[in-house]
Short mmCIF file of C-alpha atoms in Angstrom, two decimals:
data_model
loop_
_atom_site.label_atom_id
_atom_site.label_comp_id
_atom_site.label_asym_id
_atom_site.label_seq_id
_atom_site.Cartn_x
_atom_site.Cartn_y
_atom_site.Cartn_z
CA MET A 82 -23.35 5.06 7.12
CA GLU A 83 -20.72 5.57 9.79
CA ILE A 84 -17.58 3.61 8.96
CA LEU A 85 -14.58 3.25 11.26
CA HIS A 86 -11.28 2.37 9.55
CA VAL A 87 -8.56 0.87 11.75
CA SER A 88 -5.04 0.79 10.32
CA ALA A 89 -1.35 0.86 11.20
CA GLU A 90 -0.75 3.47 8.48
CA CYS A 91 -2.46 6.50 6.97
CA TYR A 92 -0.88 9.03 4.62
CA PRO A 93 0.29 11.70 5.39
CA VAL A 94 0.39 10.82 9.11
CA ALA A 95 2.59 7.73 8.77
CA LYS A 96 3.25 5.68 5.66
CA ALA A 97 5.48 2.73 4.79
CA GLY A 98 3.75 1.62 1.58
CA GLY A 99 0.49 1.31 -0.33
CA LEU A 100 -1.53 0.64 2.84
CA GLY A 101 -0.89 4.21 3.96
CA ASP A 102 -1.99 5.63 0.61
CA VAL A 103 -5.23 3.63 0.61
CA VAL A 104 -6.25 4.54 4.17
CA GLY A 105 -5.36 8.17 3.51
CA ALA A 106 -7.61 8.33 0.44
CA LEU A 107 -10.53 5.87 0.66
CA PRO A 108 -12.15 7.48 3.76
CA LYS A 109 -11.95 10.90 2.10
CA TYR A 110 -13.84 9.67 -0.96
CA LEU A 111 -16.38 7.81 1.18
CA THR A 112 -16.96 11.07 3.07
CA GLU A 113 -17.42 12.97 -0.19
CA ALA A 114 -20.03 10.36 -1.14
CA GLY A 115 -22.06 11.37 1.92
CA HIS A 116 -20.89 8.90 4.57
CA ILE A 117 -19.27 9.49 7.95
CA CYS A 118 -15.73 8.11 8.01
CA LYS A 119 -13.34 7.89 10.92
CA VAL A 120 -9.77 6.58 10.90
CA VAL A 121 -7.99 5.38 14.04
CA MET A 122 -4.29 4.49 14.08
CA PRO A 123 -1.32 4.42 16.50
CA MET A 124 0.15 7.72 17.69
CA TYR A 125 3.68 7.37 16.32
CA ARG A 126 6.02 10.28 16.95
CA THR A 127 5.93 11.61 13.39
CA LYS A 128 6.25 15.08 11.90
CA PHE A 129 2.48 15.20 11.28
CA LEU A 130 1.79 14.75 15.01
CA TYR A 131 3.82 17.79 16.00
CA GLU A 132 2.62 20.06 13.19
CA ASN A 133 -1.13 19.77 13.84
CA LYS A 134 -3.65 20.50 16.57
CA TRP A 135 -5.22 17.76 18.69
CA GLU A 136 -7.81 17.31 21.40
CA VAL A 137 -8.11 14.47 23.90
CA VAL A 138 -11.40 12.60 23.46
CA HIS A 139 -10.96 9.52 25.66
CA LYS A 140 -8.72 8.09 28.35
CA SER A 141 -8.90 4.63 29.85
CA SER A 142 -6.93 1.50 30.76
CA ALA A 143 -6.88 -2.15 29.73
CA TYR A 144 -4.92 -5.35 30.20
CA LEU A 145 -2.33 -6.82 27.86
CA GLY A 146 -2.06 -10.22 29.50
CA ALA A 147 -1.09 -9.49 33.09
CA THR A 148 0.13 -5.98 32.25
CA TRP A 149 -2.17 -3.04 32.94
CA PHE A 150 -1.69 -0.18 30.49
CA ASP A 151 -3.17 3.29 30.09
CA TYR A 152 -4.20 4.59 26.70
CA THR A 153 -5.32 7.96 25.35
CA ILE A 154 -7.34 8.72 22.21
CA ILE A 155 -6.71 12.09 20.58
CA LYS A 156 -8.50 13.63 17.60
CA GLU A 157 -7.13 15.97 14.93
CA SER A 158 -9.05 19.22 15.49
CA THR A 159 -9.36 20.75 12.02
CA ASN A 160 -10.54 17.85 9.85
CA LYS A 161 -7.42 18.48 7.77
CA LEU A 162 -7.59 15.15 5.90
CA GLY A 163 -11.27 15.38 5.01
CA PHE A 164 -12.35 12.85 7.66
CA ASP A 165 -12.10 12.41 11.43
CA LEU A 166 -8.63 11.19 12.42
CA TYR A 167 -7.97 9.60 15.80
CA LEU A 168 -4.63 8.47 17.25
CA VAL A 169 -4.11 5.95 20.05
CA ASP A 170 -1.27 6.75 22.45
CA ILE A 171 0.20 4.02 24.66
CA ASN A 172 3.38 5.14 26.37
CA GLY A 173 6.23 2.69 26.04
CA LEU A 174 4.67 0.86 23.07
CA LEU A 175 3.33 3.18 20.37
CA ASP A 176 5.48 6.23 21.09
CA ARG A 177 8.11 5.42 18.47
CA GLU A 178 9.24 7.18 15.30
CA LYS A 179 9.10 4.14 13.04
CA ILE A 180 5.92 2.22 12.24
CA TYR A 181 7.35 -1.32 12.17
CA GLY A 182 10.53 -3.21 12.84
CA TYR A 183 10.65 -3.46 16.63
CA ALA A 184 11.12 -6.69 18.57
CA ASP A 185 7.95 -5.98 20.53
CA ASP A 186 5.70 -5.37 17.51
CA PRO A 187 3.29 -8.16 18.64
CA GLU A 188 2.81 -6.35 21.95
CA ARG A 189 2.54 -2.95 20.26
CA PHE A 190 -0.15 -3.86 17.76
CA THR A 191 -2.09 -6.19 20.07
CA SER A 192 -2.34 -3.45 22.69
CA PHE A 193 -3.36 -0.97 19.98
CA GLN A 194 -6.21 -3.25 18.88
CA ILE A 195 -7.33 -3.83 22.48
CA ALA A 196 -7.42 -0.07 23.05
CA VAL A 197 -9.48 0.48 19.89
CA VAL A 198 -12.09 -2.16 20.77
CA ASP A 199 -12.19 -0.99 24.38
CA TRP A 200 -12.78 2.59 23.20
CA ILE A 201 -15.55 1.55 20.79
CA SER A 202 -17.25 -0.39 23.56
CA SER A 203 -17.57 2.88 25.52
CA TRP A 204 -19.37 4.74 22.72
CA LYS A 205 -22.97 5.78 23.37
CA HIS A 206 -23.73 4.58 19.83
CA HIS A 207 -22.03 2.05 17.57
CA PRO A 208 -20.52 2.60 14.12
CA ASP A 209 -22.45 0.95 11.31
CA LEU A 210 -19.34 -0.95 10.23
CA ILE A 211 -15.71 -1.50 11.23
CA HIS A 212 -13.18 -1.83 8.40
CA VAL A 213 -9.77 -3.20 9.44
CA HIS A 214 -6.61 -3.38 7.34
CA ASP A 215 -3.95 -6.14 7.27
CA HIS A 216 -2.73 -8.28 10.16
CA HIS A 217 -1.95 -5.35 12.48
CA THR A 218 -5.72 -4.90 13.01
CA ALA A 219 -7.04 -8.37 12.06
CA LEU A 220 -7.59 -9.48 15.67
CA ILE A 221 -10.37 -6.89 16.04
CA PRO A 222 -13.05 -9.02 14.27
CA PHE A 223 -12.01 -11.96 16.49
CA MET A 224 -12.21 -9.90 19.68
CA ILE A 225 -15.64 -8.53 18.78
CA LYS A 226 -16.96 -12.04 18.17
CA HIS A 227 -15.21 -14.08 20.86
CA CYS A 228 -14.05 -11.87 23.76
CA TYR A 229 -16.65 -11.94 26.52
CA GLN A 230 -16.36 -8.28 27.55
CA TYR A 231 -16.96 -7.08 23.99
CA SER A 232 -19.83 -9.41 23.09
CA HIS A 233 -22.24 -6.43 22.96
CA LEU A 234 -20.38 -5.32 19.78
CA GLU A 235 -20.93 -8.60 17.96
CA ALA A 236 -23.70 -7.23 15.72
CA ILE A 237 -21.35 -4.66 14.14
CA PRO A 238 -20.33 -5.89 10.66
CA THR A 239 -16.58 -6.17 10.12
CA VAL A 240 -14.60 -6.03 6.86
CA LEU A 241 -10.95 -7.06 6.59
CA THR A 242 -8.90 -5.78 3.66
CA ILE A 243 -5.70 -7.69 2.89
CA HIS A 244 -3.12 -5.44 1.28
CA ASN A 245 -0.35 -8.04 1.51
CA ALA A 246 -0.89 -11.62 2.69
CA GLN A 247 2.83 -12.34 3.04
CA TYR A 248 2.83 -10.65 6.46
CA GLN A 249 0.54 -12.34 8.96
CA GLY A 250 1.62 -11.21 12.44
CA TRP A 251 2.46 -14.65 13.85
CA MET A 252 2.63 -14.96 17.64
CA ASP A 253 3.61 -17.85 19.88
CA TRP A 254 0.80 -19.46 21.88
CA SER A 255 2.50 -18.27 25.05
CA LYS A 256 1.05 -14.85 24.15
CA ALA A 257 -2.55 -16.07 23.95
CA ASP A 258 -3.36 -14.30 27.21
CA TYR A 259 -2.62 -10.95 25.54
CA ILE A 260 -6.09 -11.17 24.01
CA PRO A 261 -8.83 -10.14 26.48
CA HIS A 262 -10.66 -13.08 28.09
CA TRP A 263 -11.92 -15.08 25.12
CA ASP A 264 -13.93 -18.22 24.50
CA GLY A 265 -11.35 -21.00 24.75
CA TRP A 266 -13.46 -23.24 22.53
CA ARG A 267 -12.56 -20.86 19.70
CA TRP A 268 -8.80 -21.47 19.89
CA GLY A 269 -8.89 -22.99 16.39
CA VAL A 270 -9.92 -19.62 14.96
CA LEU A 271 -6.62 -18.17 16.17
CA ASP A 272 -4.44 -21.15 15.32
CA TRP A 273 -2.61 -21.82 12.08
CA ASN A 274 0.28 -24.32 12.04
CA ASN A 275 0.59 -24.24 15.84
CA MET A 276 0.97 -20.46 15.99
CA ILE A 277 -1.46 -17.65 16.68
CA ASN A 278 -2.01 -16.15 13.24
CA PRO A 279 -3.83 -12.79 13.44
CA LEU A 280 -4.41 -12.59 9.68
CA ALA A 281 -5.94 -16.08 9.61
CA ALA A 282 -8.10 -15.19 12.63
CA GLY A 283 -9.30 -12.07 10.83
CA ILE A 284 -10.15 -13.99 7.66
CA ARG A 285 -12.19 -16.47 9.68
CA SER A 286 -13.90 -13.86 11.89
CA ALA A 287 -14.64 -10.91 9.57
CA TRP A 288 -18.00 -10.77 7.84
CA LYS A 289 -16.32 -10.00 4.51
CA VAL A 290 -12.72 -10.14 3.30
CA THR A 291 -11.49 -7.95 0.47
CA THR A 292 -8.22 -7.96 -1.42
CA VAL A 293 -6.89 -5.17 -3.57
CA SER A 294 -7.33 -6.87 -6.94
CA TRP A 295 -9.21 -9.85 -8.37
CA SER A 296 -6.04 -11.45 -9.70
CA TYR A 297 -4.37 -11.24 -6.29
CA LEU A 298 -7.43 -12.85 -4.71
CA TYR A 299 -7.02 -15.79 -7.09
CA GLU A 300 -3.24 -15.93 -6.61
CA MET A 301 -3.57 -16.12 -2.81
CA ARG A 302 -5.30 -19.47 -3.25
CA GLN A 303 -2.13 -20.65 -4.98
CA GLU A 304 0.58 -18.89 -2.93
CA SER A 305 -0.01 -16.87 0.25
CA ASN A 306 2.77 -17.83 2.63
CA GLY A 307 0.95 -20.84 4.05
CA LEU A 308 -2.68 -19.65 3.98
CA GLU A 309 -3.57 -21.11 0.57
CA ALA A 310 -6.04 -23.67 1.97
CA LEU A 311 -7.76 -21.04 4.11
CA PHE A 312 -8.29 -18.71 1.15
CA GLU A 313 -9.69 -21.61 -0.86
CA TYR A 314 -12.06 -22.52 1.99
CA GLU A 315 -13.20 -18.93 2.61
CA LYS A 316 -13.39 -17.86 -1.05
CA GLY A 317 -17.16 -17.40 -0.80
CA LYS A 318 -16.82 -14.31 1.39
CA CYS A 319 -13.80 -12.83 -0.41
CA VAL A 320 -14.03 -9.97 -2.93
CA GLY A 321 -11.43 -8.19 -5.04
CA ILE A 322 -11.60 -4.38 -5.33
CA ILE A 323 -8.83 -2.54 -7.17
CA ASN A 324 -7.32 0.36 -5.25
CA GLY A 325 -7.80 3.81 -6.63
CA ILE A 326 -5.48 6.81 -6.50
CA ASP A 327 -6.16 10.16 -4.93
CA SER A 328 -6.62 12.33 -8.00
CA ASP A 329 -6.23 15.49 -5.93
CA VAL A 330 -2.74 14.49 -4.78
CA TRP A 331 -1.62 12.77 -7.97
CA ASP A 332 -2.39 15.34 -10.66
CA PRO A 333 0.34 16.63 -12.99
CA ALA A 334 -1.72 19.77 -13.60
CA SER A 335 -1.44 20.87 -9.95
CA ASP A 336 1.28 18.74 -8.30
CA THR A 337 3.35 21.19 -6.25
CA TYR A 338 6.42 18.94 -6.46
CA LEU A 339 6.82 19.32 -10.24
CA GLU A 340 9.12 21.59 -12.22
CA GLU A 341 6.36 22.20 -14.76
CA HIS A 342 2.66 21.43 -14.59
CA TYR A 343 0.97 19.79 -17.55
CA SER A 344 -2.27 18.25 -18.74
CA ILE A 345 -3.14 15.97 -21.62
CA GLU A 346 -3.14 19.04 -23.91
CA THR A 347 0.40 20.07 -22.87
CA LEU A 348 1.75 16.57 -22.25
CA ALA A 349 4.77 16.69 -24.57
CA ILE A 350 6.05 20.06 -23.34
CA GLY A 351 5.36 19.30 -19.68
CA LYS A 352 6.94 15.85 -19.72
CA ARG A 353 10.00 17.19 -21.50
CA ALA A 354 10.52 20.00 -18.97
CA ASN A 355 10.28 17.61 -16.03
CA LYS A 356 12.52 15.08 -17.75
CA GLU A 357 15.21 17.65 -18.49
CA ALA A 358 15.26 18.84 -14.87
CA LEU A 359 15.48 15.26 -13.60
CA CYS A 360 18.22 14.26 -16.05
CA LYS A 361 20.25 17.37 -15.26
CA GLU A 362 20.14 16.54 -11.55
CA PHE A 363 21.20 12.92 -12.07
CA ASN A 364 23.62 13.38 -15.00
CA LEU A 365 21.52 11.55 -17.60
CA ASN A 366 20.80 12.26 -21.28
CA PRO A 367 17.23 13.64 -21.74
CA ASP A 368 17.25 12.63 -25.42
CA LYS A 369 17.20 8.93 -24.49
CA PRO A 370 14.23 7.06 -23.02
CA LEU A 371 14.30 7.23 -19.21
CA PHE A 372 13.32 4.13 -17.21
CA VAL A 373 12.68 4.50 -13.48
CA PHE A 374 12.12 2.13 -10.60
CA ILE A 375 10.42 3.53 -7.48
CA GLY A 376 9.82 1.32 -4.47
CA ARG A 377 11.14 -1.03 -1.83
CA LEU A 378 14.35 -2.83 -2.75
CA VAL A 379 13.15 -6.25 -1.63
CA GLY A 380 12.56 -9.69 -3.12
CA GLU A 381 8.80 -9.17 -3.52
CA LYS A 382 9.54 -6.32 -5.91
CA ALA A 383 12.22 -8.40 -7.70
CA ALA A 384 14.68 -5.63 -6.82
CA ASP A 385 17.48 -8.19 -6.58
CA LEU A 386 17.18 -8.63 -10.36
CA LEU A 387 17.56 -4.94 -11.12
CA PRO A 388 21.39 -4.66 -11.15
CA ARG A 389 21.84 -7.39 -13.73
CA ALA A 390 18.71 -6.49 -15.71
CA ILE A 391 19.84 -2.86 -15.97
CA GLY A 392 23.39 -3.87 -16.83
CA ASP A 393 22.26 -6.38 -19.49
CA SER A 394 19.86 -3.85 -21.00
CA LEU A 395 22.56 -1.21 -21.32
CA TYR A 396 25.06 -3.72 -22.71
CA TYR A 397 22.86 -5.64 -25.15
CA ILE A 398 20.61 -2.78 -26.29
CA ASP A 399 23.55 -0.54 -27.11
CA GLN A 400 23.05 1.99 -24.30
CA ARG A 401 19.96 3.37 -26.01
CA MET A 402 18.33 4.26 -22.66
CA ASN A 403 18.87 5.65 -19.17
CA PHE A 404 17.87 4.24 -15.76
CA LEU A 405 17.12 5.93 -12.44
CA VAL A 406 16.30 4.00 -9.24
CA LEU A 407 14.72 5.36 -6.05
CA GLY A 408 14.17 3.13 -3.03
CA SER A 409 15.52 1.42 0.03
CA GLY A 410 15.44 -2.12 1.40
CA GLU A 411 17.85 -5.03 1.49
CA THR A 412 21.40 -3.83 2.15
CA HIS A 413 23.12 -5.97 -0.49
CA VAL A 414 20.71 -4.73 -3.19
CA GLU A 415 21.25 -1.12 -2.14
CA GLN A 416 25.02 -1.67 -2.31
CA GLU A 417 24.92 -3.27 -5.76
CA LEU A 418 22.80 -0.45 -7.13
CA GLU A 419 25.09 2.17 -5.62
CA ASN A 420 28.19 0.43 -7.03
CA MET A 421 26.77 0.57 -10.55
CA ARG A 422 26.79 4.36 -10.56
CA SER A 423 30.47 4.68 -11.36
CA TYR A 424 30.47 1.89 -13.96
CA TRP A 425 27.46 3.20 -15.93
CA MET A 426 28.01 6.90 -15.32
CA GLY A 427 25.86 9.00 -17.66
CA TYR A 428 23.45 6.11 -18.27
CA TYR A 429 22.40 5.11 -14.77
CA ASN A 430 21.93 6.68 -11.36
CA SER A 431 20.24 5.89 -8.05
CA LYS A 432 18.97 7.52 -4.87
CA ILE A 433 18.81 5.21 -1.87
CA GLY A 434 16.08 6.15 0.60
CA TYR A 435 12.49 7.37 0.67
CA ASN A 436 11.76 10.74 -0.94
CA GLU A 437 8.13 11.66 -1.65
CA GLN A 438 9.00 14.77 -3.65
CA LEU A 439 11.51 12.97 -5.85
CA SER A 440 9.05 10.15 -6.53
CA HIS A 441 6.50 12.64 -7.92
CA ARG A 442 9.17 14.23 -10.09
CA MET A 443 10.22 10.82 -11.39
CA TYR A 444 6.68 9.85 -12.37
CA ALA A 445 6.41 13.14 -14.25
CA GLY A 446 9.85 13.07 -15.88
CA ALA A 447 10.17 9.39 -16.78
CA ASP A 448 9.16 7.74 -20.03
CA PHE A 449 8.77 4.25 -18.53
CA LEU A 450 8.21 2.78 -15.07
CA LEU A 451 9.72 -0.63 -14.30
CA MET A 452 7.71 -2.99 -12.03
CA PRO A 453 9.05 -6.56 -12.36
CA SER A 454 7.38 -7.63 -9.09
CA ARG A 455 7.23 -11.23 -7.89
CA VAL A 456 4.24 -10.26 -5.74
CA GLU A 457 2.05 -7.21 -6.32
CA PRO A 458 -1.37 -7.36 -4.61
CA CYS A 459 -2.58 -4.24 -6.40
CA GLY A 460 0.23 -1.84 -7.04
CA LEU A 461 -0.24 1.90 -6.96
CA ASN A 462 2.97 2.94 -8.69
CA GLN A 463 1.73 1.88 -12.10
CA LEU A 464 -1.49 3.87 -11.53
CA TYR A 465 0.48 6.97 -10.52
CA ALA A 466 2.73 6.55 -13.56
CA MET A 467 -0.17 6.28 -15.99
CA ARG A 468 -1.80 9.37 -14.47
CA TYR A 469 1.44 11.21 -15.36
CA GLY A 470 1.66 9.79 -18.92
CA THR A 471 4.47 7.35 -18.07
CA VAL A 472 4.26 3.91 -19.69
CA PRO A 473 4.34 0.98 -17.21
CA VAL A 474 6.63 -1.98 -17.96
CA VAL A 475 5.33 -4.67 -15.63
CA ARG A 476 5.20 -8.37 -14.84
CA ARG A 477 1.78 -9.98 -15.21
CA THR A 478 0.89 -10.60 -11.58
CA GLY A 479 -1.78 -9.44 -9.12
CA GLY A 480 -3.04 -5.95 -9.71
CA LEU A 481 -0.49 -5.36 -12.47
CA ARG A 482 -2.31 -7.99 -14.53
CA ASP A 483 -5.65 -6.28 -13.85
CA THR A 484 -4.60 -2.69 -14.59
CA VAL A 485 -2.00 -2.85 -17.39
CA LEU A 486 -3.04 -4.02 -20.86
CA ASP A 487 -0.13 -4.86 -23.17
CA ILE A 488 0.32 -2.81 -26.35
CA GLY A 489 0.22 -6.07 -28.30
CA GLU A 490 -3.45 -6.48 -27.36
CA PRO A 491 -6.37 -4.46 -28.77
CA GLY A 492 -6.55 -1.14 -26.97
CA GLY A 493 -3.31 -1.86 -25.07
CA TYR A 494 -1.32 0.89 -23.37
CA GLY A 495 1.49 -0.78 -21.40
CA ILE A 496 4.22 -3.40 -21.70
CA SER A 497 3.82 -6.70 -19.85
CA PHE A 498 5.96 -9.80 -19.41
CA ASN A 499 5.32 -13.14 -17.74
CA ASN A 500 8.29 -13.95 -15.51
CA ALA A 501 10.27 -12.16 -12.83
CA SER A 502 13.56 -12.91 -14.59
CA VAL A 503 16.45 -10.90 -15.99
CA GLY A 504 15.64 -12.09 -19.51
CA ASP A 505 11.99 -11.04 -19.36
CA ILE A 506 12.84 -7.65 -17.87
CA THR A 507 15.46 -7.01 -20.55
CA GLN A 508 13.01 -8.03 -23.29
CA GLY A 509 10.46 -5.62 -21.80
CA VAL A 510 13.02 -2.83 -21.87
CA TYR A 511 13.83 -3.61 -25.51
CA ARG A 512 10.13 -3.43 -26.47
CA ALA A 513 9.85 -0.12 -24.61
CA VAL A 514 12.84 1.37 -26.44
CA GLU A 515 11.33 0.32 -29.77
CA LEU A 516 8.05 1.99 -28.75
CA TYR A 517 9.87 5.18 -27.73
CA GLU A 518 11.54 5.39 -31.11
CA ASP A 519 8.15 5.20 -32.86
CA GLN A 520 7.24 8.73 -31.82
CA LEU A 521 3.70 8.75 -33.22
CA GLN A 522 2.68 5.54 -31.43
CA PHE A 523 4.50 6.58 -28.26
CA ASP A 524 2.67 9.92 -28.09
CA SER A 525 -0.64 8.19 -28.76
CA ILE A 526 -0.04 5.70 -25.93
CA ARG A 527 0.90 8.45 -23.49
CA ARG A 528 -2.28 10.38 -24.26
CA LYS A 529 -4.34 7.22 -23.80
CA LEU A 530 -2.73 6.66 -20.39
CA MET A 531 -3.73 10.10 -19.19
CA GLU A 532 -7.33 9.48 -20.28
CA LEU A 533 -7.65 6.36 -18.11
CA ASP A 534 -9.60 6.74 -14.87
CA PHE A 535 -8.13 4.95 -11.87
CA GLY A 536 -9.50 7.47 -9.36
CA TRP A 537 -11.02 6.43 -6.05
CA ASP A 538 -14.58 7.32 -7.10
CA VAL A 539 -15.13 3.98 -8.84
CA SER A 540 -13.45 1.90 -6.12
CA ALA A 541 -15.19 3.81 -3.31
CA LYS A 542 -18.58 3.01 -4.86
CA GLN A 543 -17.70 -0.69 -4.84
CA TYR A 544 -16.84 -0.48 -1.14
CA ILE A 545 -20.10 1.34 -0.42
CA ASP A 546 -22.07 -1.39 -2.20
CA LEU A 547 -20.19 -4.01 -0.16
CA TYR A 548 -20.89 -2.19 3.11
CA LYS A 549 -24.60 -1.85 2.30
CA SER A 550 -24.84 -5.58 1.60
CA LEU A 551 -23.83 -6.26 5.24
CA LEU A 552 -26.34 -3.90 6.87
CA PRO A 553 -29.88 -4.88 7.89
#
């Protein structure tokens, strides 16, 4: 099969979250399974762009409403990522350093999608399947089905994967003419609550819709930022497939970011060496259990609860642990976390910002990973942590429910709680400290974590089976 992935992110080219990790890994594993995979994404002005070699493969023009724009498709020349990588350049729209956060994002991503479909329509052959990711690319299934000039592509199966349904790409109806001349009778496919909703249009138009865990698929029918009824109506074509992790990148035995490499046989020595280096850098006591939080400091991740939950844990559990936070997000949360450093010196520290190297070192050096998320479609952090022998302490939601089994259950290997609340987080921390102080059980749990297989091989096979079910 020849599969074309279309995404706003792809690690290591440009990444803001889990979407980038998935699109950077899944095509590689599909290729290793014998399929032809191509990824196309916007040509942001990132470090990766300037450090690699490219060739121009296509140039053309298209309309965004009444505006005529030129676009260029370039291809990475060396197959560095293990699959064909294409970037779409549109001067004035995609030539930015950041991925998101601009006032003209609707124009940026709509023009990107138009360029992609226009490019595909010029191919001498067609891909067997087009796989689009999140709302930034969800208009592509609609355009293939309902735009007159692309009707010859209608037989190509389309799959939409929803990594986070909270973001839907809403546009005012005044921007309806951005989409190439389309069948006006199909306006209801675009509309949701009197707005153009690209994610809703993608759900209605794609042949299949996948989400990144079965639990999240169910939860979206209860709470998905206004699309609950649509997910209930379309549930027959929706499938949950848990994300995998790239075992080549996330491997404590070969991770170039680590102070000391280790495997399941050298777990205790390796974890200790990484923990000591981390604690020395951040002025923490390596003899106490180390809890880390790695991620966006936003409401979805319940980051607003962290300052009080950390403070209460240190106060009520007699300072029997340390905390280290890495992330960026809402300014007031960042400020609160920074202010705590002087008050809890020697027990708590933080690093505001994104740091890939430090995140790897934290997974390797920590004893526990905190994930109290309000919303977690799949979650990759808990999978990375378990690969590194770090026990996840998580709220039962979305993919966290599907991947972390509580130690109170038969065969359990993590710590789970029900509510995104300070009390539940603190109780989870207390249970974790008690586990840490039972050294035999703690070591047994850590070994079990490293034996779990959350690699992409299993998930990639599920995608392949899904793709095959859509082909003649």
